[in-house]
Coordinates of N, CA and C in Angstrom, one line a residue:
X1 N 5.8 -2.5 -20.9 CA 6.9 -2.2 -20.0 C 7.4 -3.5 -19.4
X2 N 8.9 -3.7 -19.6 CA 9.3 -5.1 -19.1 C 9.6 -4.8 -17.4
X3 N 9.8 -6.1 -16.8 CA 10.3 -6.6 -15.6 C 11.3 -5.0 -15.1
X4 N 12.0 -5.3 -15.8 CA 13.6 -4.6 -15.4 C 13.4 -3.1 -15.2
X5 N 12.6 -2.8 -16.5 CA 12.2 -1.0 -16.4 C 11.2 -0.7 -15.3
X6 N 10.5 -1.6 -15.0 CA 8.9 -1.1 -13.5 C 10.3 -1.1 -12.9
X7 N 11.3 -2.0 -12.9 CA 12.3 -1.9 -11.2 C 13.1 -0.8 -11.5
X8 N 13.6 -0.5 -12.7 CA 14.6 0.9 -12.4 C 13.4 1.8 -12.1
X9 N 12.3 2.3 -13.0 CA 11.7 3.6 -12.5 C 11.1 3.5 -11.2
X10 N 11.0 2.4 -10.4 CA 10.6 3.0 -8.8 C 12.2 3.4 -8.1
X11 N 11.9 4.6 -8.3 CA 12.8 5.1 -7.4 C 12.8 5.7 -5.8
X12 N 13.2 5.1 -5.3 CA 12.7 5.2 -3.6 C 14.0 4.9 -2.3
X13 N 15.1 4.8 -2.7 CA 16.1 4.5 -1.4 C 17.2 3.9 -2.1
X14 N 18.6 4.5 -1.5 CA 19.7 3.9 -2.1 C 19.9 2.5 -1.1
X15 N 19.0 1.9 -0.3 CA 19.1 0.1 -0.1 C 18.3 -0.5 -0.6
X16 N 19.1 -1.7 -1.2 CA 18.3 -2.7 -1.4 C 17.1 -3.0 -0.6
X17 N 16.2 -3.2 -0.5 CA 14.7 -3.4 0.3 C 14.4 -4.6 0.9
X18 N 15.6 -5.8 -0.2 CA 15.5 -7.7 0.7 C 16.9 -7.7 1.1
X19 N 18.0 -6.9 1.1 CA 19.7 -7.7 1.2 C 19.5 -6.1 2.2
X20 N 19.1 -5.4 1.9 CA 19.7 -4.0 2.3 C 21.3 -3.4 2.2
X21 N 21.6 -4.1 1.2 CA 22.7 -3.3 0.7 C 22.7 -2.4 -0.5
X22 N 24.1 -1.5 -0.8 CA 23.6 0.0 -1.0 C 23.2 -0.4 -2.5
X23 N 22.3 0.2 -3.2 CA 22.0 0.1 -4.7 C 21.8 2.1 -5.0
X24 N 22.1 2.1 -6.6 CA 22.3 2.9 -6.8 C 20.8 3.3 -7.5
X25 N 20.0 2.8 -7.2 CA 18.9 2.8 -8.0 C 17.8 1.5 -7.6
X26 N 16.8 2.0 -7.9 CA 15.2 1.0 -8.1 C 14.9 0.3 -6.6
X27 N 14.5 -0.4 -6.5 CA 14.1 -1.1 -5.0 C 15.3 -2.3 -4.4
X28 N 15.5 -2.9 -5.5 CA 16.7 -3.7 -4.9 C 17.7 -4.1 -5.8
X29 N 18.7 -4.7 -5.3 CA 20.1 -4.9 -6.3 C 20.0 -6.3 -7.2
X30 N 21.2 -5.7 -7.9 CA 20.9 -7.1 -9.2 C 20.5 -8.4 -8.7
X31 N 21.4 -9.3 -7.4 CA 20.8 -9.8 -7.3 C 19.9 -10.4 -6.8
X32 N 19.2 -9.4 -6.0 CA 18.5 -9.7 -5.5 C 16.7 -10.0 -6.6
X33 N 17.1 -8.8 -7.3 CA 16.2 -8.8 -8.9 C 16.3 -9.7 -9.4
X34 N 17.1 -10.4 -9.8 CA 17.1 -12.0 -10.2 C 16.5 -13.2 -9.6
X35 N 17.0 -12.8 -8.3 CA 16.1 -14.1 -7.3 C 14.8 -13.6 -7.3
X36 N 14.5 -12.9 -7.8 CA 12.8 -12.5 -7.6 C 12.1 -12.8 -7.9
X37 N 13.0 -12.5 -9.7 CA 12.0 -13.0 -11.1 C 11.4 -14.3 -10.7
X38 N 12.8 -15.1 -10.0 CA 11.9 -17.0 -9.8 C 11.0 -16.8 -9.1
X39 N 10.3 -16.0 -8.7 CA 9.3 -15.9 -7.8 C 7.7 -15.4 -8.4
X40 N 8.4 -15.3 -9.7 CA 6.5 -14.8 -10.4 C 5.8 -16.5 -10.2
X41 N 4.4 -16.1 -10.5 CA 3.5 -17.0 -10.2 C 3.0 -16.8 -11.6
X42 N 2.6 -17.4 -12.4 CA 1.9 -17.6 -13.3 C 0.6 -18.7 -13.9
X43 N 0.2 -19.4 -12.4 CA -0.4 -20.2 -12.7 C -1.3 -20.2 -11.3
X44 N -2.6 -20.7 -11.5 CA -3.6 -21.0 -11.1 C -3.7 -22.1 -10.1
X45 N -3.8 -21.7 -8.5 CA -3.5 -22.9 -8.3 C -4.0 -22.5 -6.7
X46 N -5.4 -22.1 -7.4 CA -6.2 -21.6 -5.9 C -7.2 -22.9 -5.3
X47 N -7.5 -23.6 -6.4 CA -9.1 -24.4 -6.6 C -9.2 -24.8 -5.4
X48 N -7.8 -25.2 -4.9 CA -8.1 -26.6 -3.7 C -8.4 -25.6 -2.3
X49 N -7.9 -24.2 -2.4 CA -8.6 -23.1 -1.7 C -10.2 -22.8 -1.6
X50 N -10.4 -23.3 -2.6 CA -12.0 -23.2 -3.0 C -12.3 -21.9 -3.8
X51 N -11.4 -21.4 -4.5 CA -11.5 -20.1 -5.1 C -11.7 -20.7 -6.4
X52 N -12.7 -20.5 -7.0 CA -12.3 -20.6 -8.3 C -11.2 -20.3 -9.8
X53 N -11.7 -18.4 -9.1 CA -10.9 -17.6 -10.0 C -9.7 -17.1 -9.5
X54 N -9.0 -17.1 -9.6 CA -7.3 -16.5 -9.0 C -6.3 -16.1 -9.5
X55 N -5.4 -15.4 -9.3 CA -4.2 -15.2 -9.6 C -3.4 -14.2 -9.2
X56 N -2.0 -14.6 -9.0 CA -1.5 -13.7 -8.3 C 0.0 -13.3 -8.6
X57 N 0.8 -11.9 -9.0 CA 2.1 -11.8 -9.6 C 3.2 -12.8 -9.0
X58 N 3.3 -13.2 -7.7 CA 4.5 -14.0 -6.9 C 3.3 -15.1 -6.0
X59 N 4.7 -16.0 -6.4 CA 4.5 -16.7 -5.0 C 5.0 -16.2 -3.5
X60 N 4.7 -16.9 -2.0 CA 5.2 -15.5 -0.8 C 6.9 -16.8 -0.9
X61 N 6.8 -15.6 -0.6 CA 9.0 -16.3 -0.1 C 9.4 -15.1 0.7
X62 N 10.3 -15.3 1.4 CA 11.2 -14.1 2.1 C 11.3 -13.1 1.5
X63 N 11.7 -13.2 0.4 CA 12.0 -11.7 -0.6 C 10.8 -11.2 -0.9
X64 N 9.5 -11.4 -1.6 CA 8.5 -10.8 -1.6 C 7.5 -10.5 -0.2
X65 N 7.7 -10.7 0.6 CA 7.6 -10.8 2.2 C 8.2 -9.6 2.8
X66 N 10.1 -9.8 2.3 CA 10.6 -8.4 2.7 C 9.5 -6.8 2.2
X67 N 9.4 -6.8 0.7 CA 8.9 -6.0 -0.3 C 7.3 -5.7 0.3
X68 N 6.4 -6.4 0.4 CA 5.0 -6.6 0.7 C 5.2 -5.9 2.4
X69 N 6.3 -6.0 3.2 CA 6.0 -5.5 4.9 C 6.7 -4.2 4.3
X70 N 7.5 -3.7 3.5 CA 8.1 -1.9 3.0 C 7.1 -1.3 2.3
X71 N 6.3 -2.5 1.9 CA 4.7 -1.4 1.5 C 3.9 -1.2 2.7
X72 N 4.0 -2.2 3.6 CA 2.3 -2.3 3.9 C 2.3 -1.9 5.4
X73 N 3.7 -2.1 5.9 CA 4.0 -1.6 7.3 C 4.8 -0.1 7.2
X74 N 5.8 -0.1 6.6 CA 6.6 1.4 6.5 C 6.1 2.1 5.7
X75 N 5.2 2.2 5.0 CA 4.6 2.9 4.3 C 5.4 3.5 2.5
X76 N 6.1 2.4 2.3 CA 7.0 3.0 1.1 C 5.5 2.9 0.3
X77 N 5.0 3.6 -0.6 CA 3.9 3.6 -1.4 C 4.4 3.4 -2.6
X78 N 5.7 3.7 -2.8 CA 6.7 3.7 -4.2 C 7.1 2.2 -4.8
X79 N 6.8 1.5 -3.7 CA 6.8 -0.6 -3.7 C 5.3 -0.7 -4.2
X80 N 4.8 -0.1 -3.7 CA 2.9 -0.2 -3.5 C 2.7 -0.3 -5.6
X81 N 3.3 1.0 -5.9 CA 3.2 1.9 -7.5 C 4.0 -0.1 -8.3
X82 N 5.0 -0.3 -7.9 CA 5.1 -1.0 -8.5 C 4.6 -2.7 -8.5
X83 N 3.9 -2.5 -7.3 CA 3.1 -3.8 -7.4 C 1.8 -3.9 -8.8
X84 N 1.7 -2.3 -8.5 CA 0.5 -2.5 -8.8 C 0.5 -2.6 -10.7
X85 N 2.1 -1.9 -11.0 CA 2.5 -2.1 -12.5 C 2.4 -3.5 -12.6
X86 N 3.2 -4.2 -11.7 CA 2.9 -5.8 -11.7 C 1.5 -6.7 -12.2
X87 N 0.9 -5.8 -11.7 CA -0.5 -6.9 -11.3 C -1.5 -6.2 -12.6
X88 N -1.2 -5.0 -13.4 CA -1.9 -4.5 -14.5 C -1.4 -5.2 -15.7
X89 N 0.0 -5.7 -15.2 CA 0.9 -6.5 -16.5 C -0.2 -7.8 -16.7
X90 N -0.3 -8.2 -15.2 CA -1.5 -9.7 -15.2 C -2.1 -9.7 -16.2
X91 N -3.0 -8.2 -15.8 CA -4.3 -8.2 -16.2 C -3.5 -8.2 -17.9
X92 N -3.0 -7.5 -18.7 CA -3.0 -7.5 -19.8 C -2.6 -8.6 -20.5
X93 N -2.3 -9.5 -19.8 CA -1.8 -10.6 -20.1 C -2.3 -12.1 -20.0
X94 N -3.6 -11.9 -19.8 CA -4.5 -13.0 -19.2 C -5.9 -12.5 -19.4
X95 N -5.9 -12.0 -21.3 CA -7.1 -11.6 -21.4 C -8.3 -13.1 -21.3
X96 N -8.0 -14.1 -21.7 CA -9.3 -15.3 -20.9 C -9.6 -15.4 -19.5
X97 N -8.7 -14.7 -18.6 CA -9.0 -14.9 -17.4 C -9.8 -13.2 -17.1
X98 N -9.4 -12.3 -17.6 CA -9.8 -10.8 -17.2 C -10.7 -10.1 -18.1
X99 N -11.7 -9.7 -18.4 CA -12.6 -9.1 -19.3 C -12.4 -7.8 -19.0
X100 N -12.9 -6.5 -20.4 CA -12.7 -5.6 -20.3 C -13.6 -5.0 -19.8
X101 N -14.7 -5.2 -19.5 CA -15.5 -4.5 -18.7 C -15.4 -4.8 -17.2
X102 N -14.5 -4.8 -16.3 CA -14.1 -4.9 -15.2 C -14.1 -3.4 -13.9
X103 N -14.5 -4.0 -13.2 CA -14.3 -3.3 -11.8 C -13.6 -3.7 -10.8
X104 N -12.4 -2.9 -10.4 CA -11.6 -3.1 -9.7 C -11.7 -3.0 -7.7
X105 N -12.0 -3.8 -7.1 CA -12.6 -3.7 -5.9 C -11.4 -4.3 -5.0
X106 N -11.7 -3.1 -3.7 CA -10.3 -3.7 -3.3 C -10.9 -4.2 -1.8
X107 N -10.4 -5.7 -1.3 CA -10.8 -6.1 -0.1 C -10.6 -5.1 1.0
X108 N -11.5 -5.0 1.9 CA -11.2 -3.4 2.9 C -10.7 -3.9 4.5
X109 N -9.7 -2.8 4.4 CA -9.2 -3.0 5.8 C -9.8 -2.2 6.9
X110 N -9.5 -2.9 8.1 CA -10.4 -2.2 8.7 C -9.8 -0.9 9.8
X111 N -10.4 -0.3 10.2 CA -10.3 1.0 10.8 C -8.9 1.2 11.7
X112 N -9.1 0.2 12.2 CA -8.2 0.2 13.7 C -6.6 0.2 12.6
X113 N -7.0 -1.1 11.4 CA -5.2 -1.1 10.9 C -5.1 0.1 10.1
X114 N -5.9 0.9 9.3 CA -5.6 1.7 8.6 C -5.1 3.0 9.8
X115 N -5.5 3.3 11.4 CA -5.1 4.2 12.0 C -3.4 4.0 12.0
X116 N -3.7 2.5 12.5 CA -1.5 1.9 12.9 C -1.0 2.9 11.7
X117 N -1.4 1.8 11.0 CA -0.5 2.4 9.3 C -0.2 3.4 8.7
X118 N -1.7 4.2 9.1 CA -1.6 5.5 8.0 C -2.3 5.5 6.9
X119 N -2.4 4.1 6.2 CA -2.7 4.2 4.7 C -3.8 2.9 5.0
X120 N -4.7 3.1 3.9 CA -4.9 1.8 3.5 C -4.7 0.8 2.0
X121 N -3.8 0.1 2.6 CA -2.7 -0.6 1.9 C -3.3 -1.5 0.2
X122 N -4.6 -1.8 0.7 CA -5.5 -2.4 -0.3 C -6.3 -1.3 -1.4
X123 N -6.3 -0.5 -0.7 CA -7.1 0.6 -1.6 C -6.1 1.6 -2.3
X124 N -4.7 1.4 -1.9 CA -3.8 2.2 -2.6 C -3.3 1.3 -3.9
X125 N -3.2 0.1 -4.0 CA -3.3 -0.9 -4.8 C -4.3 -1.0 -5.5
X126 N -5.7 -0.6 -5.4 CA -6.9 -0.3 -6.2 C -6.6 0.3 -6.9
X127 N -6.6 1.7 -6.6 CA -6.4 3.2 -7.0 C -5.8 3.0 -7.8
X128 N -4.5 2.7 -7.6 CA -3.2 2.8 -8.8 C -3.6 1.9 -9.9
X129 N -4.0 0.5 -9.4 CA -4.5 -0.5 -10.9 C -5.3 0.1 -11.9
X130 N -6.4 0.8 -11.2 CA -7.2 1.5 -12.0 C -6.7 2.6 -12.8
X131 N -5.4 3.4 -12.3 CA -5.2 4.3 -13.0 C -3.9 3.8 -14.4
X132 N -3.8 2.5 -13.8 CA -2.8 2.2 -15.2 C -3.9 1.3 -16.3
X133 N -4.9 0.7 -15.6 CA -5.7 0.1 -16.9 C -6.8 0.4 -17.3
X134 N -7.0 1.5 -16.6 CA -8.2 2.6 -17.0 C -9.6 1.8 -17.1
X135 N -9.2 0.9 -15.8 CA -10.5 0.3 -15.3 C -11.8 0.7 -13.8
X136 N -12.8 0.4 -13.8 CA -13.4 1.5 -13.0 C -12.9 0.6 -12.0
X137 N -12.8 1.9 -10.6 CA -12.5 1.6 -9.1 C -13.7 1.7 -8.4
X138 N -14.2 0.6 -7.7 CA -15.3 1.4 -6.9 C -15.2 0.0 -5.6
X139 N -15.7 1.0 -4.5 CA -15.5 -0.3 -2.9 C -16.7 -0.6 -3.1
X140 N -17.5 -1.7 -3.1 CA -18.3 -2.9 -3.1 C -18.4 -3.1 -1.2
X141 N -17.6 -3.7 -1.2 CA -17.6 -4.5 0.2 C -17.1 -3.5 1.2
X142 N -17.2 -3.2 2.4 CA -17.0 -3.0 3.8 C -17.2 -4.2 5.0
X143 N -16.2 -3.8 6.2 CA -15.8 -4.5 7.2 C -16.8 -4.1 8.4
X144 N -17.6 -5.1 8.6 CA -18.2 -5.1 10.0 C -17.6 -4.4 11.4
X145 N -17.1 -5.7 12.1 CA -16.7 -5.8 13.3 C -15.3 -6.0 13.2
X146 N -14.2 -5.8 13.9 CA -13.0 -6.3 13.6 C -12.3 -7.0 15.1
X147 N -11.4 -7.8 14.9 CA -11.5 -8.6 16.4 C -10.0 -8.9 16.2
X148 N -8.9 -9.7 17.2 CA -7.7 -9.5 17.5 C -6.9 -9.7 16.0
X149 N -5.7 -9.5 16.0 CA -4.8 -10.1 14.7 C -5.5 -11.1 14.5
X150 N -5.3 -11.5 13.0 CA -5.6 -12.8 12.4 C -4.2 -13.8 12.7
X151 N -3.3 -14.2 13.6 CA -1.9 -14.7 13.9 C -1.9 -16.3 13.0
X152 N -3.4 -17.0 13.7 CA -3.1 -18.0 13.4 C -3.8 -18.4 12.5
X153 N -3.8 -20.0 12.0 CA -4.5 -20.2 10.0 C -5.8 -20.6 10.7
X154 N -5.8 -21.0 11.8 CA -7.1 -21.4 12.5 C -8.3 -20.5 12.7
X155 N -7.4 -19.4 13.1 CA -8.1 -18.5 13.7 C -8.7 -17.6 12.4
X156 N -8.0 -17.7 11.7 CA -8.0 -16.7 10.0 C -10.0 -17.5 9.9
X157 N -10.1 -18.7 9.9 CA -11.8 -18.8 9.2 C -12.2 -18.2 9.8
X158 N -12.6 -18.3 10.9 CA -13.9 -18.0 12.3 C -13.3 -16.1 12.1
X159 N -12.5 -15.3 12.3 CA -12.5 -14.1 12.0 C -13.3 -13.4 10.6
X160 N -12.9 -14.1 9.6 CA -13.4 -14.1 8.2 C -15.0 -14.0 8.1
X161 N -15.9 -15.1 9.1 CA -17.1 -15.4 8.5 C -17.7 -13.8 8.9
X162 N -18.3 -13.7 7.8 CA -19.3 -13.1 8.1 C -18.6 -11.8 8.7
X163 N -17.7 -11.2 8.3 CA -17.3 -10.0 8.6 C -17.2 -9.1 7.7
X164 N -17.7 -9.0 6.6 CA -18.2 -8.1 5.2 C -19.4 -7.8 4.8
X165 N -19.8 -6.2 4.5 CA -21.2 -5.9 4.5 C -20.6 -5.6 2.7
X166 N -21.9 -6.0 1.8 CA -21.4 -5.2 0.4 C -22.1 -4.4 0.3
X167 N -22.4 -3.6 -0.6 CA -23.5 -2.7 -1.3 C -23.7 -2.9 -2.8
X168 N -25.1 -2.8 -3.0 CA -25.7 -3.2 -4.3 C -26.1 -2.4 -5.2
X169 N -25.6 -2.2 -6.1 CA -25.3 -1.7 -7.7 C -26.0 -2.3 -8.5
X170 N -27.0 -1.9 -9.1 CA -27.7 -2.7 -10.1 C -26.4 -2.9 -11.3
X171 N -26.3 -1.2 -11.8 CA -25.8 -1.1 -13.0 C -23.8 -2.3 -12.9
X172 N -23.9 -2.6 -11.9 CA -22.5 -3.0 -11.9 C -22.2 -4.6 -12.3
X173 N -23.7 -5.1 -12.1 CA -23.9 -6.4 -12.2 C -23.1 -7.3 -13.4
X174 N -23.5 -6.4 -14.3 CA -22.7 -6.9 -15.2 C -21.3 -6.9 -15.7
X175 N -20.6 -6.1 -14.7 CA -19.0 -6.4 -14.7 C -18.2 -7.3 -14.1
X176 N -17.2 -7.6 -14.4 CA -16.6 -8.7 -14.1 C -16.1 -7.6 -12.5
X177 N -15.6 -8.2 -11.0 CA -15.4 -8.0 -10.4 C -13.7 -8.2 -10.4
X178 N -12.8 -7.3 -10.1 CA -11.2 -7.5 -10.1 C -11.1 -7.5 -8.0
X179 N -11.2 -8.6 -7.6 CA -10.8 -8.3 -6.1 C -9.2 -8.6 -5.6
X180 N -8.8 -7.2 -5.0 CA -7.5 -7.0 -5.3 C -7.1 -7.0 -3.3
X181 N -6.5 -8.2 -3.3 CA -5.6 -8.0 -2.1 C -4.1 -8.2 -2.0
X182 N -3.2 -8.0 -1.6 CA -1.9 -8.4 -1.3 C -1.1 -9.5 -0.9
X183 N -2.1 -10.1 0.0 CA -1.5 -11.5 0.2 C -2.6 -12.5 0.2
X184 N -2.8 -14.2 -0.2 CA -3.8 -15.0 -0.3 C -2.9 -16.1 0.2
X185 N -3.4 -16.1 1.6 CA -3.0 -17.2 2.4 C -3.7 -18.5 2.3
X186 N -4.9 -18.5 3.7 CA -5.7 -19.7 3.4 C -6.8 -19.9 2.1
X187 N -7.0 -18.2 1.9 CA -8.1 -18.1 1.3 C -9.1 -17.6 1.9
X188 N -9.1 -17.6 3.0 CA -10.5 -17.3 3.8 C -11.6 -15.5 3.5
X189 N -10.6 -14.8 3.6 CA -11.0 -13.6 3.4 C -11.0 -13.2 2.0
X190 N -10.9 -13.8 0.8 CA -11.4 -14.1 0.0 C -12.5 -14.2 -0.3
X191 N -12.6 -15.8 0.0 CA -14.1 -16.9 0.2 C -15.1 -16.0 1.1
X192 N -15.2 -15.0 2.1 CA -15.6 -14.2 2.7 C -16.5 -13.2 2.1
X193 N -15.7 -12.3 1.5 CA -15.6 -11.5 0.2 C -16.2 -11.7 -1.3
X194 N -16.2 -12.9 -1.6 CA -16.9 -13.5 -3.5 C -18.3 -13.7 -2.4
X195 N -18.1 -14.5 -0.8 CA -19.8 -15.1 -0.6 C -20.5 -14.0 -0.8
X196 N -20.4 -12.6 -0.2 CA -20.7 -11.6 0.2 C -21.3 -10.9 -1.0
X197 N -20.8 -11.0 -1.9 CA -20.7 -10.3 -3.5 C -22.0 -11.4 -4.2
X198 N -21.7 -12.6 -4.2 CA -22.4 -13.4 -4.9 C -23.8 -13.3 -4.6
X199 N -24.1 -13.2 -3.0 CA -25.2 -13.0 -2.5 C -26.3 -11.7 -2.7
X200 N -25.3 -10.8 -3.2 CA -25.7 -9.1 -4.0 C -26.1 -9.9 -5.6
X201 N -25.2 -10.3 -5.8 CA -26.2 -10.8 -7.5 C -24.6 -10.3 -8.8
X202 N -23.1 -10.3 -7.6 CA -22.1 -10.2 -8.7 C -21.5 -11.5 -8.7
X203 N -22.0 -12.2 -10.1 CA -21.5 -13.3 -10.4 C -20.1 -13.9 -10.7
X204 N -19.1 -12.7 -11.4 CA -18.2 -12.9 -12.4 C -17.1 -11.9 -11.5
X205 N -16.7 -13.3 -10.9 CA -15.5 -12.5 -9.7 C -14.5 -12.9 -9.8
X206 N -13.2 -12.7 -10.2 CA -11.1 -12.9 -10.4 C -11.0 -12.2 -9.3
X207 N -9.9 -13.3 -8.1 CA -9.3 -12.7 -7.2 C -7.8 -12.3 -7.8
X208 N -7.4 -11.2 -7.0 CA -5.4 -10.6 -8.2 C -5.0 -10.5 -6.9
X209 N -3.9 -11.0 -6.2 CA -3.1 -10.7 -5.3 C -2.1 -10.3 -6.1
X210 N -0.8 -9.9 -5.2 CA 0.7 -9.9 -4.8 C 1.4 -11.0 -4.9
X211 N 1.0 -11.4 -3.9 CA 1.5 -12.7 -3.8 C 0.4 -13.8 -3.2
X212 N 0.9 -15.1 -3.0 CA 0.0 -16.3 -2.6 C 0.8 -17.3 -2.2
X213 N 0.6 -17.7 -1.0 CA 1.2 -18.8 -0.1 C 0.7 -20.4 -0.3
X214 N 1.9 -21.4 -0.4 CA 1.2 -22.5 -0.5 C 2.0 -23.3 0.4

């Protein structure tokens, strides 16, 4: 499935979702669809994050920012469906970086945001990845304690440490881990997330965002 057809078949609102002007179809207007495409990421470019494994469909810019807050604050789930076509495209396309025996794990939000929301925004991105690559879904990690917004980059470590409990799966050991979040800022909650895992005995972990900020 190309670029252009994931954008016609989400059908969800006659506005554009970054210009908000009227479109007769898909999430946003021509060109807004154009300025977008410049926005895939196709390259690896976590290391100095300290992540090893990474990758993510966009880099963050305004336009994917607009798209990423109509999933994750308004609840459009229909942006959510097409992210997640996005990020299965990855996976099919980066078979040295993705192995087929994979488990799709999605970083967990915690209680208080999934009340605001309604949804939880990481696990509906699971869900769906799994159902388009017919890879297993299963939650690994849970959220301790949770403490004010993460606002600032400072404040993003010291919230991060040590605020993930995992659970231990013999049989799972041997799958490659898919950790799926939406946005990859500092990295932190990440690096949070692989220590947490590593320390269970899952070695073979690819982070997949949305997007990734540099």
């Amino acid at each position: 499935m190309n670029f252009l057809k994931m954008i016609l078949d989400v059908m969800i609102t006659p506005m554009c979702l970054i210009c908000e002007k009227e479109v007769s179809y898909g999430i946003c207007c021509n060109n807004c669809f154009f300025d977008l495409n410049k926005d895939f990421n196709d390259f690896d470019r976590t290391k100095s994050l300290g992540i090893t494994k990474a990758i993510s469909v966009f880099v963050y810019s305004d336009r994917t920012k607009k798209l990423i807050e109509s999933f994750k604050y308004n609840g459009f789930k229909k942006v959510g469906k097409f992210f997640a076509q996005l990020m299965a495209h990855k996976i099919e396309n980066n078979k040295l970086l993705f192995k087929n025996e994979a488990i799709i794990v999605p970083i967990p939000t915690s209680k208080a945001r999934i009340r605001e929301r309604g949804f939880d925004h990481t696990d509906f991105l699971a869900n769906e990845l799994s159902k388009l690559t017919n890879l297993k879904y299963k939650k690994l990690i849970f959220c301790k304690n949770y403490k004010i917004s993460q606002t600032k980059v400072k404040d993003r470590w010291e919230n991060s440490k040590d605020k993930f409990i995992g659970i231990d799966i013999s049989e799972y050991k041997t799958y490659q881990i898919i950790l799926i979040d939406d946005v990859i800022t500092t990295g932190a909650t990440m690096i949070s997330a692989i220590k947490v895992l590593n320390e269970l005995g899952y070695n073979d972990i690819v982070c997949l965002s949305v997007a990734m900020k540099f």
